[in-house]
PDB file of C-alpha atoms in Angstrom:
ATOM      1  CA  UNK K 224     -56.060  62.926 -73.028  1.00  0.00           C
ATOM      2  CA  UNK K 225     -53.572  64.412 -71.173  1.00  0.00           C
ATOM      3  CA  UNK K 226     -51.981  62.675 -68.379  1.00  0.00           C
ATOM      4  CA  UNK K 227     -53.164  64.811 -65.468  1.00  0.00           C
ATOM      5  CA  UNK K 228     -50.712  64.877 -62.211  1.00  0.00           C
ATOM      6  CA  UNK K 229     -51.465  67.746 -59.600  1.00  0.00           C
ATOM      7  CA  UNK K 230     -48.426  67.388 -58.454  1.00  0.00           C
ATOM      8  CA  UNK K 231     -45.750  68.132 -61.365  1.00  0.00           C
ATOM      9  CA  UNK K 232     -45.770  69.312 -64.993  1.00  0.00           C
ATOM     10  CA  UNK K 233     -45.870  66.805 -67.919  1.00  0.00           C
ATOM     11  CA  UNK K 234     -42.314  65.909 -69.528  1.00  0.00           C
ATOM     12  CA  UNK K 235     -43.467  67.815 -72.700  1.00  0.00           C
ATOM     13  CA  UNK K 236     -43.766  71.126 -70.411  1.00  0.00           C
ATOM     14  CA  UNK K 237     -42.034  73.774 -72.281  1.00  0.00           C
ATOM     15  CA  UNK K 238     -42.435  72.311 -76.071  1.00  0.00           C
ATOM     16  CA  UNK K 239     -44.813  74.566 -77.053  1.00  0.00           C
ATOM     17  CA  UNK K 240     -42.698  77.445 -75.977  1.00  0.00           C
ATOM     18  CA  UNK K 241     -39.785  75.806 -78.063  1.00  0.00           C
ATOM     19  CA  UNK K 242     -42.042  75.390 -80.845  1.00  0.00           C
ATOM     20  CA  UNK K 243     -43.066  78.894 -80.896  1.00  0.00           C
ATOM     21  CA  UNK K 244     -38.956  80.011 -80.639  1.00  0.00           C
ATOM     22  CA  UNK K 245     -38.378  77.735 -83.784  1.00  0.00           C
ATOM     23  CA  UNK K 246     -41.191  79.272 -85.722  1.00  0.00           C
ATOM     24  CA  UNK K 247     -40.145  82.747 -85.429  1.00  0.00           C
ATOM     25  CA  UNK K 248     -36.536  81.986 -85.651  1.00  0.00           C
ATOM     26  CA  UNK K 249     -37.287  80.777 -89.145  1.00  0.00           C
ATOM     27  CA  UNK K 250     -39.959  83.508 -90.042  1.00  0.00           C
ATOM     28  CA  UNK K 251     -38.260  86.244 -92.227  1.00  0.00           C
ATOM     29  CA  UNK K 252     -41.569  88.055 -92.248  1.00  0.00           C
ATOM     30  CA  UNK K 253     -42.419  87.920 -88.627  1.00  0.00           C
ATOM     31  CA  UNK K 254     -45.533  85.924 -89.538  1.00  0.00           C
ATOM     32  CA  UNK K 255     -46.666  82.318 -89.699  1.00  0.00           C
ATOM     33  CA  UNK K 256     -49.517  80.679 -91.194  1.00  0.00           C
ATOM     34  CA  UNK K 257     -51.750  77.843 -89.218  1.00  0.00           C
ATOM     35  CA  UNK K 258     -50.013  75.188 -91.620  1.00  0.00           C
ATOM     36  CA  UNK K 259     -46.612  76.363 -90.684  1.00  0.00           C
ATOM     37  CA  UNK K 260     -47.293  75.841 -87.001  1.00  0.00           C
ATOM     38  CA  UNK K 261     -48.820  72.369 -87.806  1.00  0.00           C
ATOM     39  CA  UNK K 262     -45.802  70.933 -90.012  1.00  0.00           C
ATOM     40  CA  UNK K 263     -43.378  72.570 -87.509  1.00  0.00           C
ATOM     41  CA  UNK K 264     -45.055  70.708 -84.806  1.00  0.00           C
ATOM     42  CA  UNK K 265     -45.146  67.394 -86.768  1.00  0.00           C
ATOM     43  CA  UNK K 266     -41.191  67.895 -87.332  1.00  0.00           C
ATOM     44  CA  UNK K 267     -40.722  68.746 -83.692  1.00  0.00           C
ATOM     45  CA  UNK K 268     -42.718  65.264 -83.019  1.00  0.00           C
ATOM     46  CA  UNK K 269     -44.973  66.726 -80.353  1.00  0.00           C
ATOM     47  CA  UNK K 270     -46.898  64.241 -78.370  1.00  0.00           C
ATOM     48  CA  UNK K 271     -50.636  63.667 -79.287  1.00  0.00           C
ATOM     49  CA  UNK K 272     -51.838  65.723 -76.704  1.00  0.00           C
ATOM     50  CA  UNK K 273     -49.860  68.774 -77.618  1.00  0.00           C
ATOM     51  CA  UNK K 274     -50.992  68.230 -81.639  1.00  0.00           C
ATOM     52  CA  UNK K 275     -54.241  68.520 -80.243  1.00  0.00           C
ATOM     53  CA  UNK K 276     -53.567  72.043 -78.795  1.00  0.00           C
ATOM     54  CA  UNK K 277     -52.112  72.922 -82.324  1.00  0.00           C
ATOM     55  CA  UNK K 278     -55.051  71.332 -84.174  1.00  0.00           C
ATOM     56  CA  UNK K 279     -57.364  73.819 -82.433  1.00  0.00           C
ATOM     57  CA  UNK K 280     -55.609  76.804 -83.607  1.00  0.00           C
ATOM     58  CA  UNK K 281     -58.010  78.744 -86.110  1.00  0.00           C
ATOM     59  CA  UNK K 282     -56.876  79.204 -90.032  1.00  0.00           C
ATOM     60  CA  UNK K 283     -55.024  82.332 -90.495  1.00  0.00           C
ATOM     61  CA  UNK K 284     -51.549  84.047 -90.329  1.00  0.00           C
ATOM     62  CA  UNK K 285     -50.115  84.774 -86.908  1.00  0.00           C
ATOM     63  CA  UNK K 286     -47.662  87.493 -85.703  1.00  0.00           C
ATOM     64  CA  UNK K 287     -45.952  86.275 -82.613  1.00  0.00           C
ATOM     65  CA  UNK K 288     -48.187  87.733 -80.032  1.00  0.00           C
ATOM     66  CA  UNK K 289     -51.325  86.712 -81.650  1.00  0.00           C
ATOM     67  CA  UNK K 290     -50.182  83.067 -81.882  1.00  0.00           C
ATOM     68  CA  UNK K 291     -48.855  82.932 -78.275  1.00  0.00           C
ATOM     69  CA  UNK K 292     -52.588  84.237 -77.436  1.00  0.00           C
ATOM     70  CA  UNK K 293     -54.292  81.589 -79.231  1.00  0.00           C
ATOM     71  CA  UNK K 294     -52.213  78.763 -77.953  1.00  0.00           C
ATOM     72  CA  UNK K 295     -52.346  80.200 -74.259  1.00  0.00           C
ATOM     73  CA  UNK K 296     -56.108  80.555 -74.664  1.00  0.00           C
ATOM     74  CA  UNK K 297     -56.393  76.849 -75.626  1.00  0.00           C
ATOM     75  CA  UNK K 298     -54.348  75.450 -72.924  1.00  0.00           C
ATOM     76  CA  UNK K 299     -55.760  77.454 -70.163  1.00  0.00           C
ATOM     77  CA  UNK K 300     -59.469  76.709 -71.485  1.00  0.00           C
ATOM     78  CA  UNK K 301     -58.606  72.887 -71.339  1.00  0.00           C
ATOM     79  CA  UNK K 302     -57.058  73.178 -67.901  1.00  0.00           C
ATOM     80  CA  UNK K 303     -53.752  72.098 -69.565  1.00  0.00           C
ATOM     81  CA  UNK K 304     -51.318  75.369 -68.645  1.00  0.00           C
ATOM     82  CA  UNK K 305     -49.764  73.817 -65.551  1.00  0.00           C
ATOM     83  CA  UNK K 306     -49.120  70.663 -67.527  1.00  0.00           C
ATOM     84  CA  UNK K 307     -47.760  71.994 -70.485  1.00  0.00           C
ATOM     85  CA  UNK K 308     -46.584  75.560 -69.775  1.00  0.00           C
ATOM     86  CA  UNK K 309     -47.859  78.700 -71.521  1.00  0.00           C
ATOM     87  CA  UNK K 310     -45.696  80.581 -74.288  1.00  0.00           C
ATOM     88  CA  UNK K 311     -44.545  84.129 -74.845  1.00  0.00           C
TER      89      UNK K 311
END
């Protein structure tokens, strides 16, 4: 369960954006698979809370905009957008 603080974001704030940037910097096709996202999240050593976000991604291939929409939906639905940030 994430540490919720009403006054400030988590120290992990922005890590999802870094993950997205890393994924698409390395993607020649402009598309990544869910497994690529999971592996990159593990390489980036994301916290257990952020790994929970990643593990909620549905299977499939993602262009950047679709992956961002999915991640933003997950963090927003759980009320974690302020805590961890959204991605673009």
